[in-house]
CSV table of C-alpha atoms in Angstrom, one decimal:
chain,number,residue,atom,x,y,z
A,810,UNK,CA,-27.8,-81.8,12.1
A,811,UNK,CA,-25.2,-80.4,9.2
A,812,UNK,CA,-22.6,-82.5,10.6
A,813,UNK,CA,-24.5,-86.0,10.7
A,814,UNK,CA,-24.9,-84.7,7.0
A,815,UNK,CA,-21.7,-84.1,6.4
A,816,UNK,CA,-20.6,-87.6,7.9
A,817,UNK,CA,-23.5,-89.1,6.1
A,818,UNK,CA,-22.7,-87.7,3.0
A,819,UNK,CA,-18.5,-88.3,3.5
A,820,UNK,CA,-19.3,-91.8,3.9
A,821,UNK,CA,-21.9,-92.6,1.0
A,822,UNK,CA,-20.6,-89.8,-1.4
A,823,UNK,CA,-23.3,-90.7,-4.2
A,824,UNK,CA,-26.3,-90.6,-2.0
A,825,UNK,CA,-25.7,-87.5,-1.0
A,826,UNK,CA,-28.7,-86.2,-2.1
A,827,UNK,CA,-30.4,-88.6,-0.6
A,828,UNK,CA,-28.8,-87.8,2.6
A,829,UNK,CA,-29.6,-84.5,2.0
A,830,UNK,CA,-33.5,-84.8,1.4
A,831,UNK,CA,-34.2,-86.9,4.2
A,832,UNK,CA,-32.0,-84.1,6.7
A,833,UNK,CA,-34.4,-81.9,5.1
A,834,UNK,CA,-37.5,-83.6,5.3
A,835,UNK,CA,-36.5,-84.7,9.3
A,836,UNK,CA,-37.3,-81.3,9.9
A,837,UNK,CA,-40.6,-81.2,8.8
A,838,UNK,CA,-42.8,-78.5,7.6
A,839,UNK,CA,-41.0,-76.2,10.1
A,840,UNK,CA,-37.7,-76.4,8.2
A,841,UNK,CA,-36.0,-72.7,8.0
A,842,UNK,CA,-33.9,-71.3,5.1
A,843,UNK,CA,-31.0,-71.6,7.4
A,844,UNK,CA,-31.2,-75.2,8.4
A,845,UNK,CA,-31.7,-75.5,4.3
A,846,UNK,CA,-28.7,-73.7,3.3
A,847,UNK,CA,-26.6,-75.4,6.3
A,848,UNK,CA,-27.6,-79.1,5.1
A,849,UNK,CA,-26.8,-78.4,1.1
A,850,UNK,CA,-23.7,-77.1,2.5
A,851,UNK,CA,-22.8,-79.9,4.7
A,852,UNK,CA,-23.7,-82.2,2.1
A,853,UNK,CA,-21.5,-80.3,-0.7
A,854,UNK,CA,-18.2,-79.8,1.1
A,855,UNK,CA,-17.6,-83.2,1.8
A,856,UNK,CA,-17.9,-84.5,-1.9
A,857,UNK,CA,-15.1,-85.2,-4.6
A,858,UNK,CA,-16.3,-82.4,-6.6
A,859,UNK,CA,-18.1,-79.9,-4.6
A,860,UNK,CA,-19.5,-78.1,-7.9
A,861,UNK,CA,-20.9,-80.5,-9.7
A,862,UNK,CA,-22.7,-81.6,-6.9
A,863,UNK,CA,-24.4,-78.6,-5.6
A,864,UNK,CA,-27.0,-79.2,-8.8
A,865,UNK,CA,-28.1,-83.0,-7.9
A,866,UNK,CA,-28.1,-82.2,-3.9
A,867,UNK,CA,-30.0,-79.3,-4.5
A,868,UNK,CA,-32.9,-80.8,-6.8
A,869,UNK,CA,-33.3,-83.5,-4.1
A,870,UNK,CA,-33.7,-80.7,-1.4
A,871,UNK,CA,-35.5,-79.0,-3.4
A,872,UNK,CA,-38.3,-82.5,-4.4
A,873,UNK,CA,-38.5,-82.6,-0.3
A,874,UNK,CA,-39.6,-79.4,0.2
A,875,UNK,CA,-42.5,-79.6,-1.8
A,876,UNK,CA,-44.3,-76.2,-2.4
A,877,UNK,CA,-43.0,-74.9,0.7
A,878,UNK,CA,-42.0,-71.6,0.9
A,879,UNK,CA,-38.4,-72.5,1.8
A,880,UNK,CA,-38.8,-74.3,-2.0
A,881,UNK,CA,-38.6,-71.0,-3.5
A,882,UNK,CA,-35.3,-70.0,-1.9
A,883,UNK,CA,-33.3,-72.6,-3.0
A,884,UNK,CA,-32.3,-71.1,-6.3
A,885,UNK,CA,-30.6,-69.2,-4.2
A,886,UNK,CA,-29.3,-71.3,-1.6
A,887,UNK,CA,-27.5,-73.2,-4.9
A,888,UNK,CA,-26.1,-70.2,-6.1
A,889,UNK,CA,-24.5,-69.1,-2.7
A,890,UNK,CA,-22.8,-72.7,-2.1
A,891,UNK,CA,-22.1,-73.0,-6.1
A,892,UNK,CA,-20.0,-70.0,-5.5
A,893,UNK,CA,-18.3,-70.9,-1.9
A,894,UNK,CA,-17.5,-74.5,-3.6
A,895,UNK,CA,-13.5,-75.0,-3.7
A,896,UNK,CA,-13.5,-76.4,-7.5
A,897,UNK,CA,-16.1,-73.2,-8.7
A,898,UNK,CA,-14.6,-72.9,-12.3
A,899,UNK,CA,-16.5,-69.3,-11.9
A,900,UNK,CA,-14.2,-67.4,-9.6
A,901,UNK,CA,-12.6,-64.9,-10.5
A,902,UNK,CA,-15.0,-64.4,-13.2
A,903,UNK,CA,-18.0,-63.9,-11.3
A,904,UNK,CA,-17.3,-60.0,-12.0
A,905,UNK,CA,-17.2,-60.0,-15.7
A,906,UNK,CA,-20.3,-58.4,-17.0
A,907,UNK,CA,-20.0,-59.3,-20.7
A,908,UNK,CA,-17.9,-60.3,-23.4
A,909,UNK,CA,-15.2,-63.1,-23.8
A,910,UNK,CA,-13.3,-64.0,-21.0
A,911,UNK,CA,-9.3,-64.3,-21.9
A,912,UNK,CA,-7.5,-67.4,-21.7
A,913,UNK,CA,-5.1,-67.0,-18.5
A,914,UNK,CA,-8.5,-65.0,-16.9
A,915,UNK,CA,-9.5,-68.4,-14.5
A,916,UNK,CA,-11.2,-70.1,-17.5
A,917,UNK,CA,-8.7,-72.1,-19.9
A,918,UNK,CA,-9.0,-71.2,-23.2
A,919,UNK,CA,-11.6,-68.5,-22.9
A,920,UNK,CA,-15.7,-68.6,-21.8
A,921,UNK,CA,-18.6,-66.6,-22.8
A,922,UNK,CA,-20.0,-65.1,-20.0
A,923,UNK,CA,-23.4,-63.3,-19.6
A,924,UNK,CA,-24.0,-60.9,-17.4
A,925,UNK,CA,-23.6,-61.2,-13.5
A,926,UNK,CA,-21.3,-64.0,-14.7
A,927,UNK,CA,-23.1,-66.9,-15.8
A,928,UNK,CA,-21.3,-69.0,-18.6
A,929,UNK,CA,-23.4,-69.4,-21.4
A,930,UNK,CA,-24.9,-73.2,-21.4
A,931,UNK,CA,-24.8,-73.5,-17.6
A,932,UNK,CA,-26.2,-72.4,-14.8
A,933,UNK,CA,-24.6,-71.4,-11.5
A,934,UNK,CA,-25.4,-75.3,-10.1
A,935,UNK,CA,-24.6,-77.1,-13.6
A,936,UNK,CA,-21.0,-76.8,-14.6
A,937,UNK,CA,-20.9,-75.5,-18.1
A,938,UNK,CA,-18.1,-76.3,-20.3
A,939,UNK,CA,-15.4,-73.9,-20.2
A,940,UNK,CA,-15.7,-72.6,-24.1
A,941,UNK,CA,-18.8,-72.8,-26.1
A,942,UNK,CA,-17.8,-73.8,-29.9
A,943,UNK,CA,-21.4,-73.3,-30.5
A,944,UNK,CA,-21.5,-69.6,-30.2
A,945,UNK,CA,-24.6,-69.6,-28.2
C-alpha cells in the first residue's frame, strides 16, 4: 500500500494529501498506527519539499481518521517524519534546549528555539521562519 502511495503521490504531487486520506481511509476502521505512519511517509518522501508537506498530508490523514484512536497518534506520527524529512531546517538543532541558536549552527542567521527544539512560531510539521524579528 505505501508504495501505490508513494507512486500516487510522485505523480500528482499536490494531491498528496488526498492520496494520502483515501490510503488511509481504504483501510477502514481497522487501520493500525503502523500502516498510518507508513502512508504519511510514503506520501512525504516523494514531494518537492518533504517538510513542508508533512503538515498538509498529515491534517488530511488526520480528517480521515475521524475520532479514531489512531487520530490521537498522529501528532506524533508528524513529528517522527518532520524529523526524518531530508530538507528538516531542524537538524542539528533538535538538541538545543534553550537560548539562541548561532548563525553557522544549521539555522542561517540565528533561531529561537524552545525547549526539545521547537522554533518559536512553528511547530514541528509547520516550517517556521528561520529568525523571529518579533521576539516572541
Amino acid at each position: 500500500m505505501a508504495q501505490m502511495v508513494s507512486m500516487a503521490a510522485e505523480a500528482f504531487p499536490v494531491n498528496a494529501p488526498q492520496v494520502a486520506s483515501a490510503a488511509v481511509k481504504s483501510y477502514g476502521s481497522r487501520v493500525t498506527e503502523a500502516q498510518v505512519r507508513n502512508i504519511v511517509s510514503a506520501a512525504v518522501s516523494v514531494q518537492p519539499k518533504p517538510y513542508a508537506s508533512v503538515s498538509p498530508i498529515c491534517a488530511a490523514v488526520t480528517k480521515a481518521l475521524g475520532h479514531s484512536p489512531v487520530a490521537m497518534t498522529m501528532p506524533s506520527i508528524a513529528v517522527e517524519v518532520a524529523a526524518g524529512t531530508p530538507d528538516n531546517p531542524l537538524q542539528g538543532v533538535t538538541t538545543q534546549t534553550r537560548g539562541i541558536v548561532q548563525p553557522g549552527e544549521d539555522a542561517v542567521g540565528g533561531a529561537l528555539v524552545m525547549p526539545g527544539g521547537v522554533p518559536v512560531g512553528g511547530t514541528p510539521t509547520s516550517p517556521a521562519p528561520v529568525s523571529n524579528p518579533s521576539g516572541n
